[in-house]
Tab-separated table of C-alpha atoms in Angstrom:
chain	number	residue	atom	x	y	z
S	151	MET	CA	119.076	114.613	68.499
S	152	SER	CA	116.669	110.366	69.153
S	153	HIS	CA	116.786	110.243	73.368
S	154	THR	CA	117.182	106.633	74.066
S	155	LEU	CA	115.644	105.585	77.883
S	156	TRP	CA	118.050	104.743	80.248
S	157	TRP	CA	116.602	101.058	81.009
S	158	LYS	CA	117.850	100.015	76.869
S	159	ASN	CA	120.925	101.486	77.234
S	160	PRO	CA	122.822	98.206	78.630
S	161	TRP	CA	125.844	100.289	80.265
S	162	LEU	CA	124.070	102.356	82.240
S	163	ALA	CA	121.570	99.394	82.968
S	164	TRP	CA	124.381	97.912	84.638
S	165	THR	CA	125.365	100.206	86.412
S	166	VAL	CA	122.592	101.432	87.986
S	167	LYS	CA	122.018	97.372	89.043
S	168	LEU	CA	125.615	97.656	89.810
S	169	LEU	CA	124.856	100.491	92.017
S	170	ILE	CA	122.123	98.798	93.666
S	171	GLY	CA	123.746	95.846	95.399
S	172	VAL	CA	126.251	98.399	96.605
S	173	ILE	CA	123.746	100.680	98.552
S	174	LEU	CA	121.731	96.987	99.847
S	175	ILE	CA	125.449	96.273	101.221
S	176	ALA	CA	126.256	99.593	102.070
S	177	LEU	CA	122.926	99.416	104.422
S	178	LEU	CA	123.564	96.106	105.888
S	179	PHE	CA	127.006	96.905	106.890
S	180	THR	CA	125.198	100.103	108.905
S	181	THR	CA	123.608	97.342	111.165
S	182	VAL	CA	126.493	95.158	111.760
S	183	ASP	CA	129.995	95.647	113.319
S	184	LEU	CA	132.326	94.814	109.585
S	185	ARG	CA	135.425	93.850	111.484
S	186	SER	CA	133.212	90.984	112.889
S	187	VAL	CA	132.063	90.064	109.547
S	188	PHE	CA	135.284	89.943	107.800
S	189	ARG	CA	136.170	87.826	111.615
S	190	THR	CA	133.561	85.223	110.834
S	191	PHE	CA	134.388	84.920	106.588
S	192	ALA	CA	138.463	84.272	107.705
S	193	SER	CA	137.966	82.352	110.603
S	194	SER	CA	135.346	80.344	108.115
S	195	SER	CA	136.225	76.133	107.676
S	196	VAL	CA	138.306	76.040	104.303
S	197	PRO	CA	138.073	71.995	104.613
S	198	LEU	CA	134.146	72.663	104.359
S	199	CYS	CA	134.421	75.881	101.600
S	200	ILE	CA	136.341	73.083	99.641
S	201	ALA	CA	134.013	70.607	99.846
S	202	ALA	CA	131.109	73.007	98.908
S	203	TYR	CA	132.486	73.943	95.744
S	204	LEU	CA	133.676	70.841	94.689
S	205	GLY	CA	129.837	69.720	95.280
S	206	MET	CA	128.977	72.292	93.041
S	207	LEU	CA	131.619	70.570	89.739
S	208	LEU	CA	128.280	67.539	90.652
S	209	ILE	CA	126.240	69.219	89.968
S	210	THR	CA	127.194	71.465	87.079
S	211	THR	CA	127.825	67.930	85.327
S	212	LEU	CA	124.494	66.858	86.913
S	213	ASN	CA	123.251	69.347	84.912
S	214	ALA	CA	125.504	68.739	81.500
S	215	LEU	CA	124.279	65.285	81.550
S	216	GLN	CA	120.449	66.561	81.868
S	217	LEU	CA	120.974	68.646	78.939
S	218	ARG	CA	122.859	65.989	76.980
S	219	TRP	CA	120.034	63.834	77.326
S	220	CYS	CA	117.766	66.386	76.544
S	221	MET	CA	119.813	67.119	73.201
S	222	ALA	CA	119.541	63.644	72.421
S	223	ASN	CA	116.198	63.077	72.115
S	224	GLN	CA	115.748	66.738	69.856
S	225	ASP	CA	118.606	64.335	67.632
S	226	ILE	CA	121.264	66.153	68.505
S	227	ALA	CA	124.314	65.129	70.283
S	228	LEU	CA	126.000	67.040	72.645
S	229	PRO	CA	128.781	65.626	74.571
S	230	LEU	CA	129.327	66.009	78.112
S	231	ALA	CA	132.022	68.078	78.104
S	232	ARG	CA	130.048	70.838	76.055
S	233	GLY	CA	127.335	70.219	78.208
S	234	ILE	CA	129.902	71.505	81.299
S	235	GLU	CA	131.549	73.940	79.563
S	236	ILE	CA	128.364	76.027	78.687
S	237	GLN	CA	127.085	75.489	81.782
S	238	LEU	CA	130.998	77.078	83.494
S	239	VAL	CA	131.035	79.739	80.663
S	240	ALA	CA	126.439	80.520	81.788
S	241	MET	CA	127.774	81.085	85.608
S	242	LEU	CA	130.559	83.140	84.599
S	243	TYR	CA	128.317	85.609	82.168
S	244	GLY	CA	125.297	85.416	85.274
S	245	LEU	CA	128.548	87.477	87.302
S	246	VAL	CA	127.991	90.718	85.433
S	247	THR	CA	124.402	90.451	84.658
S	248	PRO	CA	121.404	89.472	86.336
S	249	SER	CA	121.995	86.636	87.358
S	250	ALA	CA	118.312	84.311	86.073
S	251	ILE	CA	118.161	86.659	82.285
S	252	GLY	CA	122.215	86.451	81.729
S	253	ALA	CA	123.282	83.160	82.701
S	254	GLY	CA	120.263	81.506	80.631
S	255	ALA	CA	120.615	83.885	77.504
S	256	VAL	CA	124.370	82.927	77.539
S	257	LYS	CA	123.246	79.481	78.258
S	258	TRP	CA	120.525	79.182	75.244
S	259	TYR	CA	123.200	80.734	72.690
S	260	LYS	CA	125.929	77.668	73.727
S	261	LEU	CA	123.218	75.071	73.464
S	262	SER	CA	121.544	76.757	70.519
S	263	ASP	CA	125.112	76.094	68.715
S	264	SER	CA	124.927	80.032	67.985
S	265	GLY	CA	121.886	79.704	67.118
S	266	ARG	CA	121.401	75.839	64.656
S	267	TYR	CA	119.219	74.590	67.582
S	268	ARG	CA	117.006	77.727	68.524
S	269	ALA	CA	113.785	77.010	69.515
S	270	GLN	CA	115.677	73.089	70.298
S	271	ALA	CA	118.006	75.093	73.597
S	272	ALA	CA	115.046	77.061	74.391
S	273	ALA	CA	112.265	73.883	74.751
S	274	VAL	CA	115.466	71.747	76.927
S	275	LEU	CA	115.890	74.752	78.467
S	276	VAL	CA	112.392	75.437	79.701
S	277	TYR	CA	111.983	71.915	80.554
S	278	LEU	CA	114.940	71.237	82.805
S	279	ARG	CA	114.117	74.607	84.439
S	280	ALA	CA	110.637	73.118	85.204
S	281	ALA	CA	111.640	69.716	85.362
S	282	ASN	CA	114.359	71.390	88.595
S	283	THR	CA	111.521	73.551	89.679
S	284	VAL	CA	109.150	70.848	90.364
S	285	ILE	CA	111.874	69.214	92.227
S	286	LEU	CA	112.698	71.959	94.642
S	287	LEU	CA	108.995	73.338	95.796
S	288	SER	CA	107.849	70.200	96.514
S	289	LEU	CA	111.531	70.035	98.386
S	290	ALA	CA	110.243	73.422	100.036
S	291	CYS	CA	106.927	72.817	100.523
S	292	VAL	CA	107.865	69.590	102.865
S	293	ALA	CA	110.555	71.442	104.740
S	294	LEU	CA	107.895	74.599	105.616
S	295	LEU	CA	105.103	71.496	106.301
S	296	TRP	CA	107.845	70.110	109.211
S	297	GLU	CA	108.737	73.313	110.063
S	298	ARG	CA	108.209	74.403	113.402
S	299	ARG	CA	108.934	77.898	114.547
S	300	ILE	CA	106.513	78.951	111.240
S	301	ASP	CA	103.395	78.967	112.277
S	302	SER	CA	101.589	80.998	110.547
S	303	GLY	CA	97.685	80.444	107.492
S	304	TYR	CA	99.508	82.000	105.813
S	305	ILE	CA	102.983	80.326	104.887
S	306	ARG	CA	100.107	77.282	104.766
S	307	ALA	CA	98.784	79.165	102.179
S	308	LEU	CA	101.323	79.389	100.700
S	309	THR	CA	102.532	75.631	100.773
S	310	ALA	CA	99.445	75.139	99.108
S	311	VAL	CA	100.253	77.118	96.413
S	312	LEU	CA	103.182	75.575	96.121
S	313	LEU	CA	101.906	72.354	96.320
S	314	ALA	CA	99.604	73.623	93.455
S	315	ALA	CA	102.428	74.261	90.615
S	316	SER	CA	104.773	71.297	91.613
S	317	PHE	CA	101.440	69.207	90.650
S	318	LEU	CA	100.528	71.259	86.951
S	319	LEU	CA	104.341	71.345	86.431
S	320	PHE	CA	104.320	68.097	86.660
S	321	LEU	CA	101.221	67.349	84.809
S	322	THR	CA	102.704	69.559	81.677
S	323	LEU	CA	106.331	67.562	82.309
S	324	CYS	CA	104.553	63.964	82.242
S	325	SER	CA	101.387	64.399	80.418
S	326	ASN	CA	101.651	64.023	75.927
S	327	ARG	CA	98.069	65.268	75.958
S	328	PHE	CA	98.216	68.051	78.384
S	329	ALA	CA	101.900	69.805	76.898
S	330	THR	CA	99.770	68.691	72.976
S	331	THR	CA	96.195	70.625	73.948
S	332	VAL	CA	98.056	73.506	75.318
S	333	GLY	CA	100.331	74.119	73.158
S	334	LEU	CA	97.909	73.768	69.763
S	335	GLY	CA	95.915	76.072	72.037
S	336	ILE	CA	98.976	78.746	72.140
S	337	HIS	CA	99.912	78.130	68.480
S	338	GLY	CA	96.051	78.412	67.077
S	339	LYS	CA	96.455	81.852	68.278
S	340	ALA	CA	99.389	83.239	67.890
S	341	SER	CA	98.838	82.448	63.894
S	342	ARG	CA	95.194	84.051	64.222
S	343	ARG	CA	97.237	86.956	65.235
S	344	LEU	CA	100.936	87.214	65.105
S	345	PRO	CA	102.911	87.402	61.775
S	346	GLN	CA	103.973	85.445	60.032
S	347	ALA	CA	108.289	84.335	61.262
S	348	LEU	CA	106.861	84.638	64.636
S	349	THR	CA	104.237	82.625	64.317
S	350	SER	CA	106.715	79.956	62.560
S	351	ALA	CA	108.812	80.397	65.225
S	352	ILE	CA	106.403	79.998	67.875
S	353	GLY	CA	105.772	76.522	65.899
S	354	ARG	CA	109.389	75.105	65.415
S	355	LEU	CA	109.123	75.558	68.852
S	356	TRP	CA	106.096	74.101	70.251
S	357	THR	CA	107.173	71.040	67.907
S	358	ALA	CA	110.651	71.394	69.890
S	359	PHE	CA	108.202	70.831	73.294
S	360	GLU	CA	106.061	67.495	71.954
S	361	ALA	CA	108.733	65.817	71.252
S	362	LEU	CA	110.173	66.468	74.631
S	363	SER	CA	106.808	65.325	75.918
S	364	ARG	CA	106.906	61.964	74.455
S	365	LEU	CA	110.158	60.961	76.200
S	366	PRO	CA	109.798	57.545	77.516
S	367	LYS	CA	108.347	57.329	81.388
S	368	SER	CA	112.216	55.455	82.484
S	369	ARG	CA	113.815	58.320	80.131
S	370	LEU	CA	111.509	61.416	82.601
S	371	ALA	CA	112.349	59.334	85.875
S	372	ALA	CA	116.180	59.506	85.136
S	373	ILE	CA	115.805	63.527	84.226
S	374	LEU	CA	112.819	63.760	87.706
S	375	SER	CA	116.119	61.916	88.887
S	376	LEU	CA	118.510	63.952	88.390
S	377	SER	CA	117.040	67.044	89.416
S	378	LEU	CA	116.240	65.072	93.107
S	379	LEU	CA	119.868	64.810	93.034
S	380	ILE	CA	120.616	68.468	92.266
S	381	GLU	CA	118.431	70.025	94.017
S	382	ALA	CA	119.809	67.723	97.384
S	383	SER	CA	123.666	68.347	96.278
S	384	GLY	CA	122.298	72.209	96.921
S	385	ILE	CA	121.243	72.210	99.953
S	386	ALA	CA	123.949	69.742	101.247
S	387	VAL	CA	125.933	72.677	99.662
S	388	PHE	CA	123.962	75.215	101.864
S	389	LEU	CA	124.405	72.445	104.998
S	390	LEU	CA	128.232	72.796	104.284
S	391	LEU	CA	128.522	76.641	103.801
S	392	ALA	CA	126.422	77.127	106.801
S	393	ARG	CA	129.073	74.968	108.743
S	394	ALA	CA	131.462	76.517	107.598
S	395	VAL	CA	130.764	79.595	109.733
S	396	GLY	CA	129.101	77.970	112.176
S	397	LEU	CA	125.452	78.203	112.244
S	398	ASP	CA	123.499	75.320	113.328
S	399	ILE	CA	120.601	74.836	110.861
S	400	PRO	CA	118.307	72.219	110.409
S	401	LEU	CA	118.512	70.430	107.042
S	402	LEU	CA	115.216	70.673	106.344
S	403	ALA	CA	115.195	74.212	106.749
S	404	LEU	CA	117.662	74.761	104.676
S	405	ALA	CA	115.725	73.220	101.311
S	406	TRP	CA	112.751	76.357	101.731
S	407	LEU	CA	115.604	78.995	102.842
S	408	ARG	CA	117.218	77.974	99.415
S	409	LEU	CA	114.469	79.031	97.863
S	410	ILE	CA	113.964	82.069	99.311
S	411	ILE	CA	117.129	82.875	98.259
S	412	ILE	CA	116.232	81.814	94.974
S	413	VAL	CA	113.304	83.913	94.662
S	414	VAL	CA	115.369	86.745	95.625
S	415	GLN	CA	117.619	86.220	93.369
S	416	LEU	CA	115.165	86.846	90.364
S	417	PRO	CA	114.112	90.517	89.708
S	418	PRO	CA	116.836	91.820	87.287
S	419	VAL	CA	117.334	94.966	89.603
S	420	SER	CA	120.944	93.815	90.505
S	421	ILE	CA	124.067	92.323	89.618
S	422	ALA	CA	124.678	88.737	90.305
S	423	GLY	CA	121.791	89.039	92.779
S	424	LEU	CA	124.311	91.174	94.626
S	425	GLY	CA	122.517	92.655	98.178
S	426	MET	CA	119.201	90.536	98.014
S	427	ARG	CA	120.693	87.110	98.408
S	428	GLU	CA	122.332	89.127	101.578
S	429	GLY	CA	119.383	90.983	103.178
S	430	ALA	CA	117.220	88.188	102.553
S	431	LEU	CA	118.841	86.387	104.745
S	432	VAL	CA	120.101	88.407	107.325
S	433	LEU	CA	116.086	89.133	107.736
S	434	LEU	CA	115.584	85.587	108.118
S	435	LEU	CA	118.128	84.309	109.847
S	436	PRO	CA	118.530	85.827	113.636
S	437	GLU	CA	115.024	85.948	113.559
S	438	LEU	CA	114.382	82.172	112.918
S	439	TYR	CA	117.798	80.826	114.364
S	440	GLY	CA	119.281	82.786	116.588
S	441	ALA	CA	122.088	83.670	114.400
S	442	ALA	CA	125.005	86.248	114.238
S	443	SER	CA	124.241	88.997	111.533
S	444	GLU	CA	127.772	88.925	111.092
S	445	GLN	CA	127.570	84.825	110.651
S	446	ALA	CA	124.396	85.814	108.021
S	447	LEU	CA	126.505	87.681	106.557
S	448	ALA	CA	129.264	85.664	105.554
S	449	LEU	CA	127.273	82.789	104.624
S	450	SER	CA	126.243	85.531	101.854
S	451	PHE	CA	129.599	85.832	100.723
S	452	LEU	CA	130.651	82.410	100.839
S	453	LEU	CA	127.607	81.531	98.416
S	454	LEU	CA	128.665	84.110	96.239
S	455	GLY	CA	131.964	82.802	96.050
S	456	ARG	CA	130.445	80.202	94.744
S	457	ARG	CA	129.871	80.878	91.943
S	458	ILE	CA	132.734	83.142	91.325
S	459	PHE	CA	134.366	80.131	91.692
S	460	LEU	CA	132.045	77.928	88.870
S	461	GLY	CA	132.506	81.437	86.498
S	462	LEU	CA	136.116	81.324	87.276
S	463	LEU	CA	135.821	78.168	85.904
S	464	GLY	CA	134.064	79.001	82.926
S	465	GLY	CA	136.652	81.938	82.365
S	466	LEU	CA	139.619	79.477	81.110
S	467	CYS	CA	136.780	77.755	78.867
S	468	GLU	CA	136.167	80.861	76.977
S	469	ILE	CA	139.987	81.668	77.162
S	470	MET	CA	141.076	78.089	75.735
S	471	ARG	CA	138.141	78.182	73.115
S	472	ALA	CA	138.934	81.316	71.646
S	473	PHE	CA	142.860	80.058	71.262
S	474	HIS	CA	141.484	76.498	70.483
S	475	ARG	CA	138.630	77.246	67.531
S	476	PRO	CA	137.705	73.271	67.930
S	477	SER	CA	136.419	72.801	64.230
S	478	GLU	CA	133.283	70.442	65.328
S	479	ARG	CA	129.798	71.859	65.681
S	480	LEU	CA	126.498	70.292	67.438
S	481	SER	CA	125.747	67.143	64.918
S	482	SER	CA	122.421	65.681	64.381
């Protein structure tokens, strides 16, 4: 009789991660007045919430436009509407999986046209993640340098590391020679140590990356400009939701707080970052900005709500595609 490790059982692993999120939320509720949390949540400014959620649709469209441009570099035509659908469906599955892993896997599968363009889709997603991360880290560094409430050598060291990481990622994006050198090194080591099939897959991936590294400077500038607009819009959405629950947090502070929220949701230990996001906000906002814990929790629920909103739209896209399966596929 074979024994399967529990973390390799998808349903059991999903249940454990959901329980972790629920337990973290329950522990947070023991430190605050639950009725105050729901009163704060219920009294949130509806117009500001609507504006924030519409802002998420703008971000989704900008992300889809980035996908379209980079897939065109791979000689694959991606309609903008299809790119938006891919973004929304990824958000749907990110609600029921560890968000970064589940959403990323679904986005890759959909973008690859059910496996036809696996290497190209993987290269494009990694490339765009790097582009957006460059801007995200740069904005967070600027915000940390201006933050007067935090005066610590550790924070200065962290800022230096973030700046170095941003520069390295930017160099990878902009320098064809750098990307080619790194790619050749990885491919050369892989060809000596890995099976032929895996080496061939790495070779196709490297070819796709090399094509992206040869993007015209004008198109690279346009992609990075979109990344700046995406990240700035994300900060604006954060600001609107914070104002909706009565939090008066400086705009620059939200830039680095948003980075913290994104990072704490990356480990695959809970579903959709449940509990991790709430814990980070309850720890940071009252300590640094004098916010009430009830406001911090209400803000975290609104942040979760924007993902549910996009996920529901993604579910609608999946239903429409199930009942009306188009015959056309991505063309190359």
